Amino acid sequence: MPAPKELLIVGRGAMGSMFAKLLKDRMTVSSWDRDPESGVESDPLETLAARAERVLLAVPASPHDELARRLAQSLPEHSLCFSIAKGLDSQGRTPAECMARHFGDNGPIDWGMICGPMIARDLSAGRDGFAVAAGSSHEAARTIQSLFRDTPLRLDADSDVHGACWAAILKNVYVPLIGAADALGLGDNLRGFLIMEALAELAGIVEAFGGRRETAYGPAGLGDLITTATSANSHHRGLGEALARGDRSGIAVKNGYVRSEGVHTAMVMDEQQRLDVSGFPLYRAATALLKGSGSPAEILPAYLGERFG
Ligand SMILES: NC(=O)c1ccc[n+]([C@@H]2O[C@H](COP(=O)([O-])OP(=O)(O)OC[C@H]3O[C@@H](n4cnc5c(N)ncnc54)[C@H](O)[C@@H]3O)[C@@H](O)[C@H]2O)c1
């Protein structure tokens, strides 16, 4: 029987702790975090990476470029690094773009993303999660998928890693507007329509960034969009409900960080002008809400007027 593989989990927050619990009986799991308080290994990242064959980045998007740079120098050949982050760094790069920059497309280190409805709280409680393992190659995707075989995290495998990453990131921009519409009591029909339109736009945006439209209709897009837009515990849905009440505290910047990933994404996309938004009216309405350019009660009718002429 082959020796169990070693997995290094970088980040010991909600997701890192959940993954450690999920995988500890299947492989040797070690953890590293910038925060020494969180019960993790004290060795430097480079030392731990040098003996790991697999690295899971369970941290926000912002440190991905720096972490991928350090890992590219210390991971052995034929290692695998994958991430679950849904956000952009301060320069507007996705976690997949950061890994591509440092690991390359056909380099000695495979890399990938896991994207889809996999809320830490559900998986920690033993409930199922569903996502796509998207890899820099089909082989990388299948390797990620195989790590989770027979666990409650059920994975499809695919190679559209940039498409999956963009779908998972951008759905967090749309969800607050859907939460706001619900909080205003605008009805089930409107909720269904907004989800349908958000999905159609996501497919177009994924394609604009070089991904496949179908990816938006899989776990990273439709699956995560419905979960986040309808879950009573969703942070991004709750943010929209608060905005409908006129409470903008969820948008606030704390210690230099924008609290919500969706808000941060909308802000950085705008700053870095990463997308021509002219063909995406719901995206513009959703970002107008997050920027405070109007109340949901003003933004939604204006959007519907534009959409239907
Ligand atoms: N919580 C969920 O249900 C969920 C589900 C799917 C995806 N995600 C994504 O996973 C990512 C992490 O989410 P989370 O809920 O675990 O966050 P969290 O805040 O609970 O944990 C993040 C951890 O990363 C550590 N960290 C931050 N910067 C670091 C760095 N430079 N080096 C090492 N460690 C660092 C922090 O100290 C913290 O322990 C986010 O991008 C999130 O969107 C979360």
mmCIF file with all atom_site columns, N, CA and C in Angstrom, residues 128-178:
data_model
loop_
_atom_site.group_PDB
_atom_site.id
_atom_site.type_symbol
_atom_site.label_atom_id
_atom_site.label_alt_id
_atom_site.label_comp_id
_atom_site.label_asym_id
_atom_site.label_entity_id
_atom_site.label_seq_id
_atom_site.pdbx_PDB_ins_code
_atom_site.Cartn_x
_atom_site.Cartn_y
_atom_site.Cartn_z
_atom_site.occupancy
_atom_site.B_iso_or_equiv
_atom_site.pdbx_formal_charge
_atom_site.auth_seq_id
_atom_site.auth_comp_id
_atom_site.auth_asym_id
_atom_site.auth_atom_id
_atom_site.pdbx_PDB_model_num
ATOM 1   N N  . ASP A 1 128 ? -23.018 17.488 3.407   1.00 0.00 ? 128 ASP A N  1
ATOM 2   C CA . ASP A 1 128 ? -22.299 17.441 2.132   1.00 0.00 ? 128 ASP A CA 1
ATOM 3   C C  . ASP A 1 128 ? -21.952 18.826 1.592   1.00 0.00 ? 128 ASP A C  1
ATOM 4   N N  . GLY A 1 129 ? -20.894 18.873 0.786   1.00 0.00 ? 129 GLY A N  1
ATOM 5   C CA . GLY A 1 129 ? -20.537 20.042 -0.016  1.00 0.00 ? 129 GLY A CA 1
ATOM 6   C C  . GLY A 1 129 ? -20.352 19.574 -1.449  1.00 0.00 ? 129 GLY A C  1
ATOM 7   N N  . PHE A 1 130 ? -20.488 20.496 -2.412  1.00 0.00 ? 130 PHE A N  1
ATOM 8   C CA . PHE A 1 130 ? -20.427 20.132 -3.832  1.00 0.00 ? 130 PHE A CA 1
ATOM 9   C C  . PHE A 1 130 ? -19.605 21.190 -4.551  1.00 0.00 ? 130 PHE A C  1
ATOM 10  N N  . ALA A 1 131 ? -18.618 20.763 -5.301  1.00 0.00 ? 131 ALA A N  1
ATOM 11  C CA . ALA A 1 131 ? -17.772 21.766 -5.960  1.00 0.00 ? 131 ALA A CA 1
ATOM 12  C C  . ALA A 1 131 ? -17.109 21.151 -7.175  1.00 0.00 ? 131 ALA A C  1
ATOM 13  N N  . VAL A 1 132 ? -16.415 22.003 -7.911  1.00 0.00 ? 132 VAL A N  1
ATOM 14  C CA . VAL A 1 132 ? -15.608 21.512 -9.016  1.00 0.00 ? 132 VAL A CA 1
ATOM 15  C C  . VAL A 1 132 ? -14.134 21.644 -8.630  1.00 0.00 ? 132 VAL A C  1
ATOM 16  N N  . ALA A 1 133 ? -13.378 20.584 -8.866  1.00 0.00 ? 133 ALA A N  1
ATOM 17  C CA . ALA A 1 133 ? -11.918 20.652 -8.749  1.00 0.00 ? 133 ALA A CA 1
ATOM 18  C C  . ALA A 1 133 ? -11.426 21.046 -10.132 1.00 0.00 ? 133 ALA A C  1
ATOM 19  N N  . ALA A 1 134 ? -10.975 22.287 -10.255 1.00 0.00 ? 134 ALA A N  1
ATOM 20  C CA . ALA A 1 134 ? -10.523 22.781 -11.559 1.00 0.00 ? 134 ALA A CA 1
ATOM 21  C C  . ALA A 1 134 ? -9.009  22.893 -11.509 1.00 0.00 ? 134 ALA A C  1
ATOM 22  N N  . GLY A 1 135 ? -8.340  22.251 -12.461 1.00 0.00 ? 135 GLY A N  1
ATOM 23  C CA . GLY A 1 135 ? -6.891  22.192 -12.378 1.00 0.00 ? 135 GLY A CA 1
ATOM 24  C C  . GLY A 1 135 ? -6.196  22.852 -13.551 1.00 0.00 ? 135 GLY A C  1
ATOM 25  N N  . SER A 1 136 ? -4.897  23.103 -13.368 1.00 0.00 ? 136 SER A N  1
ATOM 26  C CA . SER A 1 136 ? -4.079  23.643 -14.456 1.00 0.00 ? 136 SER A CA 1
ATOM 27  C C  . SER A 1 136 ? -3.983  22.624 -15.590 1.00 0.00 ? 136 SER A C  1
ATOM 28  N N  . SER A 1 137 ? -4.331  21.381 -15.313 1.00 0.00 ? 137 SER A N  1
ATOM 29  C CA . SER A 1 137 ? -4.421  20.328 -16.331 1.00 0.00 ? 137 SER A CA 1
ATOM 30  C C  . SER A 1 137 ? -5.501  19.362 -15.852 1.00 0.00 ? 137 SER A C  1
ATOM 31  N N  . HIS A 1 138 ? -5.952  18.476 -16.761 1.00 0.00 ? 138 HIS A N  1
ATOM 32  C CA . HIS A 1 138 ? -6.934  17.463 -16.347 1.00 0.00 ? 138 HIS A CA 1
ATOM 33  C C  . HIS A 1 138 ? -6.354  16.595 -15.237 1.00 0.00 ? 138 HIS A C  1
ATOM 34  N N  . GLU A 1 139 ? -5.062  16.306 -15.360 1.00 0.00 ? 139 GLU A N  1
ATOM 35  C CA . GLU A 1 139 ? -4.429  15.445 -14.356 1.00 0.00 ? 139 GLU A CA 1
ATOM 36  C C  . GLU A 1 139 ? -4.446  16.117 -12.976 1.00 0.00 ? 139 GLU A C  1
ATOM 37  N N  . ALA A 1 140 ? -4.134  17.426 -12.957 1.00 0.00 ? 140 ALA A N  1
ATOM 38  C CA . ALA A 1 140 ? -4.157  18.151 -11.676 1.00 0.00 ? 140 ALA A CA 1
ATOM 39  C C  . ALA A 1 140 ? -5.566  18.122 -11.089 1.00 0.00 ? 140 ALA A C  1
ATOM 40  N N  . ALA A 1 141 ? -6.587  18.337 -11.954 1.00 0.00 ? 141 ALA A N  1
ATOM 41  C CA . ALA A 1 141 ? -7.971  18.329 -11.476 1.00 0.00 ? 141 ALA A CA 1
ATOM 42  C C  . ALA A 1 141 ? -8.330  16.967 -10.892 1.00 0.00 ? 141 ALA A C  1
ATOM 43  N N  . ARG A 1 142 ? -7.923  15.911 -11.578 1.00 0.00 ? 142 ARG A N  1
ATOM 44  C CA . ARG A 1 142 ? -8.257  14.562 -11.089 1.00 0.00 ? 142 ARG A CA 1
ATOM 45  C C  . ARG A 1 142 ? -7.509  14.234 -9.793  1.00 0.00 ? 142 ARG A C  1
ATOM 46  N N  . THR A 1 143 ? -6.297  14.756 -9.658  1.00 0.00 ? 143 THR A N  1
ATOM 47  C CA . THR A 1 143 ? -5.560  14.511 -8.400  1.00 0.00 ? 143 THR A CA 1
ATOM 48  C C  . THR A 1 143 ? -6.272  15.187 -7.234  1.00 0.00 ? 143 THR A C  1
ATOM 49  N N  . ILE A 1 144 ? -6.713  16.443 -7.444  1.00 0.00 ? 144 ILE A N  1
ATOM 50  C CA . ILE A 1 144 ? -7.447  17.136 -6.364  1.00 0.00 ? 144 ILE A CA 1
ATOM 51  C C  . ILE A 1 144 ? -8.720  16.346 -6.035  1.00 0.00 ? 144 ILE A C  1
ATOM 52  N N  . GLN A 1 145 ? -9.423  15.948 -7.086  1.00 0.00 ? 145 GLN A N  1
ATOM 53  C CA . GLN A 1 145 ? -10.676 15.187 -6.884  1.00 0.00 ? 145 GLN A CA 1
ATOM 54  C C  . GLN A 1 145 ? -10.405 13.920 -6.059  1.00 0.00 ? 145 GLN A C  1
ATOM 55  N N  . SER A 1 146 ? -9.297  13.253 -6.362  1.00 0.00 ? 146 SER A N  1
ATOM 56  C CA . SER A 1 146 ? -9.020  11.967 -5.701  1.00 0.00 ? 146 SER A CA 1
ATOM 57  C C  . SER A 1 146 ? -8.730  12.146 -4.210  1.00 0.00 ? 146 SER A C  1
ATOM 58  N N  . LEU A 1 147 ? -8.213  13.322 -3.823  1.00 0.00 ? 147 LEU A N  1
ATOM 59  C CA . LEU A 1 147 ? -7.918  13.539 -2.395  1.00 0.00 ? 147 LEU A CA 1
ATOM 60  C C  . LEU A 1 147 ? -9.201  13.480 -1.560  1.00 0.00 ? 147 LEU A C  1
ATOM 61  N N  . PHE A 1 148 ? -10.340 13.821 -2.195  1.00 0.00 ? 148 PHE A N  1
ATOM 62  C CA . PHE A 1 148 ? -11.600 13.939 -1.441  1.00 0.00 ? 148 PHE A CA 1
ATOM 63  C C  . PHE A 1 148 ? -12.562 12.783 -1.706  1.00 0.00 ? 148 PHE A C  1
ATOM 64  N N  . ARG A 1 149 ? -12.078 11.766 -2.459  1.00 0.00 ? 149 ARG A N  1
ATOM 65  C CA . ARG A 1 149 ? -12.978 10.636 -2.761  1.00 0.00 ? 149 ARG A CA 1
ATOM 66  C C  . ARG A 1 149 ? -13.472 10.028 -1.448  1.00 0.00 ? 149 ARG A C  1
ATOM 67  N N  . ASP A 1 150 ? -14.751 9.702  -1.398  1.00 0.00 ? 150 ASP A N  1
ATOM 68  C CA . ASP A 1 150 ? -15.390 9.101  -0.205  1.00 0.00 ? 150 ASP A CA 1
ATOM 69  C C  . ASP A 1 150 ? -15.457 10.056 0.988   1.00 0.00 ? 150 ASP A C  1
ATOM 70  N N  . THR A 1 151 ? -15.311 11.348 0.748   1.00 0.00 ? 151 THR A N  1
ATOM 71  C CA . THR A 1 151 ? -15.575 12.326 1.821   1.00 0.00 ? 151 THR A CA 1
ATOM 72  C C  . THR A 1 151 ? -16.887 13.035 1.472   1.00 0.00 ? 151 THR A C  1
ATOM 73  N N  . PRO A 1 152 ? -17.447 13.806 2.418   1.00 0.00 ? 152 PRO A N  1
ATOM 74  C CA . PRO A 1 152 ? -18.699 14.526 2.103   1.00 0.00 ? 152 PRO A CA 1
ATOM 75  C C  . PRO A 1 152 ? -18.513 15.678 1.105   1.00 0.00 ? 152 PRO A C  1
ATOM 76  N N  . LEU A 1 153 ? -17.258 16.011 0.762   1.00 0.00 ? 153 LEU A N  1
ATOM 77  C CA . LEU A 1 153 ? -17.055 17.053 -0.258  1.00 0.00 ? 153 LEU A CA 1
ATOM 78  C C  . LEU A 1 153 ? -16.986 16.361 -1.619  1.00 0.00 ? 153 LEU A C  1
ATOM 79  N N  . ARG A 1 154 ? -18.047 16.507 -2.389  1.00 0.00 ? 154 ARG A N  1
ATOM 80  C CA . ARG A 1 154 ? -18.204 15.757 -3.644  1.00 0.00 ? 154 ARG A CA 1
ATOM 81  C C  . ARG A 1 154 ? -17.765 16.636 -4.811  1.00 0.00 ? 154 ARG A C  1
ATOM 82  N N  . LEU A 1 155 ? -16.771 16.156 -5.541  1.00 0.00 ? 155 LEU A N  1
ATOM 83  C CA . LEU A 1 155 ? -16.127 17.008 -6.547  1.00 0.00 ? 155 LEU A CA 1
ATOM 84  C C  . LEU A 1 155 ? -16.267 16.476 -7.961  1.00 0.00 ? 155 LEU A C  1
ATOM 85  N N  . ASP A 1 156 ? -16.640 17.371 -8.898  1.00 0.00 ? 156 ASP A N  1
ATOM 86  C CA . ASP A 1 156 ? -16.437 17.125 -10.321 1.00 0.00 ? 156 ASP A CA 1
ATOM 87  C C  . ASP A 1 156 ? -15.002 17.559 -10.638 1.00 0.00 ? 156 ASP A C  1
ATOM 88  N N  . ALA A 1 157 ? -14.459 17.079 -11.746 1.00 0.00 ? 157 ALA A N  1
ATOM 89  C CA . ALA A 1 157 ? -13.118 17.512 -12.155 1.00 0.00 ? 157 ALA A CA 1
ATOM 90  C C  . ALA A 1 157 ? -13.201 18.191 -13.514 1.00 0.00 ? 157 ALA A C  1
ATOM 91  N N  . ASP A 1 158 ? -12.453 19.286 -13.682 1.00 0.00 ? 158 ASP A N  1
ATOM 92  C CA . ASP A 1 158 ? -12.516 20.040 -14.927 1.00 0.00 ? 158 ASP A CA 1
ATOM 93  C C  . ASP A 1 158 ? -11.209 20.826 -15.086 1.00 0.00 ? 158 ASP A C  1
ATOM 94  N N  . SER A 1 159 ? -10.951 21.284 -16.311 1.00 0.00 ? 159 SER A N  1
ATOM 95  C CA . SER A 1 159 ? -9.691  22.020 -16.503 1.00 0.00 ? 159 SER A CA 1
ATOM 96  C C  . SER A 1 159 ? -9.902  23.527 -16.709 1.00 0.00 ? 159 SER A C  1
ATOM 97  N N  . ASP A 1 160 ? -11.169 24.008 -16.639 1.00 0.00 ? 160 ASP A N  1
ATOM 98  C CA . ASP A 1 160 ? -11.383 25.457 -16.828 1.00 0.00 ? 160 ASP A CA 1
ATOM 99  C C  . ASP A 1 160 ? -11.155 26.185 -15.505 1.00 0.00 ? 160 ASP A C  1
ATOM 100 N N  . VAL A 1 161 ? -9.904  26.247 -15.101 1.00 0.00 ? 161 VAL A N  1
ATOM 101 C CA . VAL A 1 161 ? -9.601  26.762 -13.768 1.00 0.00 ? 161 VAL A CA 1
ATOM 102 C C  . VAL A 1 161 ? -9.840  28.271 -13.676 1.00 0.00 ? 161 VAL A C  1
ATOM 103 N N  . HIS A 1 162 ? -9.542  29.024 -14.737 1.00 0.00 ? 162 HIS A N  1
ATOM 104 C CA . HIS A 1 162 ? -9.775  30.472 -14.672 1.00 0.00 ? 162 HIS A CA 1
ATOM 105 C C  . HIS A 1 162 ? -11.282 30.771 -14.708 1.00 0.00 ? 162 HIS A C  1
ATOM 106 N N  . GLY A 1 163 ? -12.019 30.034 -15.542 1.00 0.00 ? 163 GLY A N  1
ATOM 107 C CA . GLY A 1 163 ? -13.470 30.243 -15.606 1.00 0.00 ? 163 GLY A CA 1
ATOM 108 C C  . GLY A 1 163 ? -14.125 29.958 -14.266 1.00 0.00 ? 163 GLY A C  1
ATOM 109 N N  . ALA A 1 164 ? -13.746 28.837 -13.626 1.00 0.00 ? 164 ALA A N  1
ATOM 110 C CA . ALA A 1 164 ? -14.337 28.473 -12.334 1.00 0.00 ? 164 ALA A CA 1
ATOM 111 C C  . ALA A 1 164 ? -14.012 29.528 -11.282 1.00 0.00 ? 164 ALA A C  1
ATOM 112 N N  . CYS A 1 165 ? -12.780 30.012 -11.318 1.00 0.00 ? 165 CYS A N  1
ATOM 113 C CA . CYS A 1 165 ? -12.342 30.994 -10.325 1.00 0.00 ? 165 CYS A CA 1
ATOM 114 C C  . CYS A 1 165 ? -13.139 32.301 -10.473 1.00 0.00 ? 165 CYS A C  1
ATOM 115 N N  . TRP A 1 166 ? -13.289 32.783 -11.708 1.00 0.00 ? 166 TRP A N  1
ATOM 116 C CA . TRP A 1 166 ? -14.050 34.025 -11.921 1.00 0.00 ? 166 TRP A CA 1
ATOM 117 C C  . TRP A 1 166 ? -15.517 33.847 -11.527 1.00 0.00 ? 166 TRP A C  1
ATOM 118 N N  . ALA A 1 167 ? -16.122 32.719 -11.880 1.00 0.00 ? 167 ALA A N  1
ATOM 119 C CA . ALA A 1 167 ? -17.539 32.508 -11.538 1.00 0.00 ? 167 ALA A CA 1
ATOM 120 C C  . ALA A 1 167 ? -17.730 32.564 -10.024 1.00 0.00 ? 167 ALA A C  1
ATOM 121 N N  . ALA A 1 168 ? -16.855 31.870 -9.282  1.00 0.00 ? 168 ALA A N  1
ATOM 122 C CA . ALA A 1 168 ? -16.990 31.817 -7.817  1.00 0.00 ? 168 ALA A CA 1
ATOM 123 C C  . ALA A 1 168 ? -16.766 33.188 -7.180  1.00 0.00 ? 168 ALA A C  1
ATOM 124 N N  . ILE A 1 169 ? -15.861 33.961 -7.759  1.00 0.00 ? 169 ILE A N  1
ATOM 125 C CA . ILE A 1 169 ? -15.556 35.286 -7.201  1.00 0.00 ? 169 ILE A CA 1
ATOM 126 C C  . ILE A 1 169 ? -16.699 36.269 -7.462  1.00 0.00 ? 169 ILE A C  1
ATOM 127 N N  . LEU A 1 170 ? -17.174 36.298 -8.716  1.00 0.00 ? 170 LEU A N  1
ATOM 128 C CA . LEU A 1 170 ? -18.099 37.368 -9.103  1.00 0.00 ? 170 LEU A CA 1
ATOM 129 C C  . LEU A 1 170 ? -19.519 37.146 -8.605  1.00 0.00 ? 170 LEU A C  1
ATOM 130 N N  . LYS A 1 171 ? -19.860 35.907 -8.277  1.00 0.00 ? 171 LYS A N  1
ATOM 131 C CA . LYS A 1 171 ? -21.222 35.717 -7.762  1.00 0.00 ? 171 LYS A CA 1
ATOM 132 C C  . LYS A 1 171 ? -21.420 36.509 -6.460  1.00 0.00 ? 171 LYS A C  1
ATOM 133 N N  . ASN A 1 172 ? -20.352 36.756 -5.722  1.00 0.00 ? 172 ASN A N  1
ATOM 134 C CA . ASN A 1 172 ? -20.465 37.524 -4.474  1.00 0.00 ? 172 ASN A CA 1
ATOM 135 C C  . ASN A 1 172 ? -20.769 39.002 -4.713  1.00 0.00 ? 172 ASN A C  1
ATOM 136 N N  . VAL A 1 173 ? -20.575 39.473 -5.960  1.00 0.00 ? 173 VAL A N  1
ATOM 137 C CA . VAL A 1 173 ? -20.942 40.856 -6.277  1.00 0.00 ? 173 VAL A CA 1
ATOM 138 C C  . VAL A 1 173 ? -22.459 40.950 -6.479  1.00 0.00 ? 173 VAL A C  1
ATOM 139 N N  . TYR A 1 174 ? -23.054 39.905 -7.069  1.00 0.00 ? 174 TYR A N  1
ATOM 140 C CA . TYR A 1 174 ? -24.496 39.927 -7.384  1.00 0.00 ? 174 TYR A CA 1
ATOM 141 C C  . TYR A 1 174 ? -25.379 39.654 -6.161  1.00 0.00 ? 174 TYR A C  1
ATOM 142 N N  . VAL A 1 175 ? -24.888 38.794 -5.256  1.00 0.00 ? 175 VAL A N  1
ATOM 143 C CA . VAL A 1 175 ? -25.774 38.289 -4.201  1.00 0.00 ? 175 VAL A CA 1
ATOM 144 C C  . VAL A 1 175 ? -26.348 39.387 -3.295  1.00 0.00 ? 175 VAL A C  1
ATOM 145 N N  . PRO A 1 176 ? -25.577 40.425 -2.895  1.00 0.00 ? 176 PRO A N  1
ATOM 146 C CA . PRO A 1 176 ? -26.198 41.436 -2.024  1.00 0.00 ? 176 PRO A CA 1
ATOM 147 C C  . PRO A 1 176 ? -27.444 42.080 -2.642  1.00 0.00 ? 176 PRO A C  1
ATOM 148 N N  . LEU A 1 177 ? -27.443 42.292 -3.962  1.00 0.00 ? 177 LEU A N  1
ATOM 149 C CA . LEU A 1 177 ? -28.622 42.909 -4.598  1.00 0.00 ? 177 LEU A CA 1
ATOM 150 C C  . LEU A 1 177 ? -29.833 41.971 -4.490  1.00 0.00 ? 177 LEU A C  1
ATOM 151 N N  . ILE A 1 178 ? -29.585 40.678 -4.604  1.00 0.00 ? 178 ILE A N  1
ATOM 152 C CA . ILE A 1 178 ? -30.683 39.707 -4.485  1.00 0.00 ? 178 ILE A CA 1
ATOM 153 C C  . ILE A 1 178 ? -31.205 39.700 -3.041  1.00 0.00 ? 178 ILE A C  1
#
